[in-house]
Amino acid sequence: KMKKQCDQKLLIRMKTECVPCSLNLNTQCPAGYTKITNGTGIPDCRYYLEIKTHTLSFPGCRHHCVKEFEQPECCQGHWGPDCMGK
């Protein structure tokens, strides 16, 4: 039996919220996502603190997360809900 369904693997990437690097150690990715950075994450962002009338920005850290997602698709030359059409 020929395989008529060729699922596409999609990688969905996201980044967690920017926080002080010292606090980022325990940051978790959303459910279903895998953390691909470790320790305090990547210091590539800034977070903001409002102090009275001023907003100050500080360098912070965030984690990068990925989620693998299989998207069902028919192989080339096939179509339809059961991928039987040619």
PDB file of C-alpha atoms in Angstrom:
ATOM      1  CA  LYS A   1       0.000   0.000   0.000  1.00  0.00           C
ATOM      2  CA  MET A   2       1.437   3.310  -1.092  1.00  0.00           C
ATOM      3  CA  LYS A   3       1.651   5.966   1.543  1.00  0.00           C
ATOM      4  CA  LYS A   4      -0.635   8.718   0.326  1.00  0.00           C
ATOM      5  CA  GLN A   5      -0.382  10.954   3.333  1.00  0.00           C
ATOM      6  CA  CYS A   6       2.820  12.977   3.766  1.00  0.00           C
ATOM      7  CA  ASP A   7       2.543  14.907   7.007  1.00  0.00           C
ATOM      8  CA  GLN A   8       4.465  18.163   7.149  1.00  0.00           C
ATOM      9  CA  LYS A   9       6.474  18.804  10.299  1.00  0.00           C
ATOM     10  CA  LEU A  10       6.224  22.427  11.326  1.00  0.00           C
ATOM     11  CA  LEU A  11       8.365  24.032  13.996  1.00  0.00           C
ATOM     12  CA  ILE A  12       6.645  26.819  15.879  1.00  0.00           C
ATOM     13  CA  ARG A  13       9.001  29.144  17.725  1.00  0.00           C
ATOM     14  CA  MET A  14       8.253  31.625  20.474  1.00  0.00           C
ATOM     15  CA  LYS A  15      10.087  33.611  23.119  1.00  0.00           C
ATOM     16  CA  THR A  16       9.128  34.027  26.755  1.00  0.00           C
ATOM     17  CA  GLU A  17       8.531  37.436  28.311  1.00  0.00           C
ATOM     18  CA  CYS A  18      11.565  39.586  29.010  1.00  0.00           C
ATOM     19  CA  VAL A  19      12.470  39.602  32.713  1.00  0.00           C
ATOM     20  CA  PRO A  20      15.550  40.356  34.835  1.00  0.00           C
ATOM     21  CA  CYS A  21      18.127  37.698  33.954  1.00  0.00           C
ATOM     22  CA  SER A  22      18.449  36.587  37.570  1.00  0.00           C
ATOM     23  CA  LEU A  23      14.731  35.772  37.615  1.00  0.00           C
ATOM     24  CA  ASN A  24      14.694  34.024  34.249  1.00  0.00           C
ATOM     25  CA  LEU A  25      16.298  30.816  35.519  1.00  0.00           C
ATOM     26  CA  ASN A  26      12.922  29.398  36.528  1.00  0.00           C
ATOM     27  CA  THR A  27      10.930  30.671  33.562  1.00  0.00           C
ATOM     28  CA  GLN A  28       9.038  27.863  31.840  1.00  0.00           C
ATOM     29  CA  CYS A  29       7.840  27.687  28.281  1.00  0.00           C
ATOM     30  CA  PRO A  30       4.078  27.432  27.678  1.00  0.00           C
ATOM     31  CA  ALA A  31       2.554  23.950  27.807  1.00  0.00           C
ATOM     32  CA  GLY A  32       3.588  21.867  24.813  1.00  0.00           C
ATOM     33  CA  TYR A  33       6.707  23.920  24.094  1.00  0.00           C
ATOM     34  CA  THR A  34      10.286  22.790  24.684  1.00  0.00           C
ATOM     35  CA  LYS A  35      12.863  25.201  26.046  1.00  0.00           C
ATOM     36  CA  ILE A  36      15.879  25.356  23.705  1.00  0.00           C
ATOM     37  CA  THR A  37      17.881  27.844  25.756  1.00  0.00           C
ATOM     38  CA  ASN A  38      19.249  27.068  29.183  1.00  0.00           C
ATOM     39  CA  GLY A  39      20.344  28.778  32.357  1.00  0.00           C
ATOM     40  CA  THR A  40      19.195  32.383  32.401  1.00  0.00           C
ATOM     41  CA  GLY A  41      18.328  32.353  28.705  1.00  0.00           C
ATOM     42  CA  ILE A  42      19.419  34.908  26.115  1.00  0.00           C
ATOM     43  CA  PRO A  43      20.111  38.543  27.086  1.00  0.00           C
ATOM     44  CA  ASP A  44      18.607  39.989  23.920  1.00  0.00           C
ATOM     45  CA  CYS A  45      15.755  42.117  25.238  1.00  0.00           C
ATOM     46  CA  ARG A  46      14.753  44.931  27.550  1.00  0.00           C
ATOM     47  CA  TYR A  47      12.110  45.046  30.229  1.00  0.00           C
ATOM     48  CA  TYR A  48      10.453  48.125  31.663  1.00  0.00           C
ATOM     49  CA  LEU A  49       9.832  49.371  35.177  1.00  0.00           C
ATOM     50  CA  GLU A  50       7.538  52.254  35.957  1.00  0.00           C
ATOM     51  CA  ILE A  51       8.863  54.406  38.746  1.00  0.00           C
ATOM     52  CA  LYS A  52       6.530  57.248  39.677  1.00  0.00           C
ATOM     53  CA  THR A  53       6.402  59.341  36.494  1.00  0.00           C
ATOM     54  CA  HIS A  54       9.264  57.627  34.684  1.00  0.00           C
ATOM     55  CA  THR A  55       9.533  54.400  32.777  1.00  0.00           C
ATOM     56  CA  LEU A  56      12.997  52.896  32.946  1.00  0.00           C
ATOM     57  CA  SER A  57      14.222  50.152  30.671  1.00  0.00           C
ATOM     58  CA  PHE A  58      16.780  47.535  31.703  1.00  0.00           C
ATOM     59  CA  PRO A  59      18.557  44.764  29.824  1.00  0.00           C
ATOM     60  CA  GLY A  60      16.856  41.455  30.495  1.00  0.00           C
ATOM     61  CA  CYS A  61      16.751  37.834  29.436  1.00  0.00           C
ATOM     62  CA  ARG A  62      14.230  35.538  27.819  1.00  0.00           C
ATOM     63  CA  HIS A  63      14.050  31.923  26.772  1.00  0.00           C
ATOM     64  CA  HIS A  64      13.423  30.561  23.302  1.00  0.00           C
ATOM     65  CA  CYS A  65      10.910  27.737  22.979  1.00  0.00           C
ATOM     66  CA  VAL A  66       9.885  25.446  20.138  1.00  0.00           C
ATOM     67  CA  LYS A  67       6.925  23.200  19.499  1.00  0.00           C
ATOM     68  CA  GLU A  68       6.780  20.509  16.842  1.00  0.00           C
ATOM     69  CA  PHE A  69       3.510  20.324  15.018  1.00  0.00           C
ATOM     70  CA  GLU A  70       2.483  17.726  12.449  1.00  0.00           C
ATOM     71  CA  GLN A  71       0.246  19.049   9.737  1.00  0.00           C
ATOM     72  CA  PRO A  72      -1.511  16.284   7.797  1.00  0.00           C
ATOM     73  CA  GLU A  73      -1.030  16.657   4.071  1.00  0.00           C
ATOM     74  CA  CYS A  74      -1.438  14.398   1.094  1.00  0.00           C
ATOM     75  CA  CYS A  75       1.618  13.363  -0.885  1.00  0.00           C
ATOM     76  CA  GLN A  76       2.209  15.008  -4.231  1.00  0.00           C
ATOM     77  CA  GLY A  77      -0.389  13.960  -6.797  1.00  0.00           C
ATOM     78  CA  HIS A  78      -2.985  12.917  -4.226  1.00  0.00           C
ATOM     79  CA  TRP A  79      -5.856  14.859  -2.809  1.00  0.00           C
ATOM     80  CA  GLY A  80      -9.113  14.611  -0.892  1.00  0.00           C
ATOM     81  CA  PRO A  81      -9.884  13.892   2.764  1.00  0.00           C
ATOM     82  CA  ASP A  82      -8.434  10.363   2.485  1.00  0.00           C
ATOM     83  CA  CYS A  83      -5.671  11.334   0.002  1.00  0.00           C
ATOM     84  CA  MET A  84      -6.992   8.739  -2.457  1.00  0.00           C
ATOM     85  CA  GLY A  85      -7.676  11.062  -5.391  1.00  0.00           C
ATOM     86  CA  LYS A  86      -5.094  11.135  -8.155  1.00  0.00           C
TER      87      LYS A  86
END
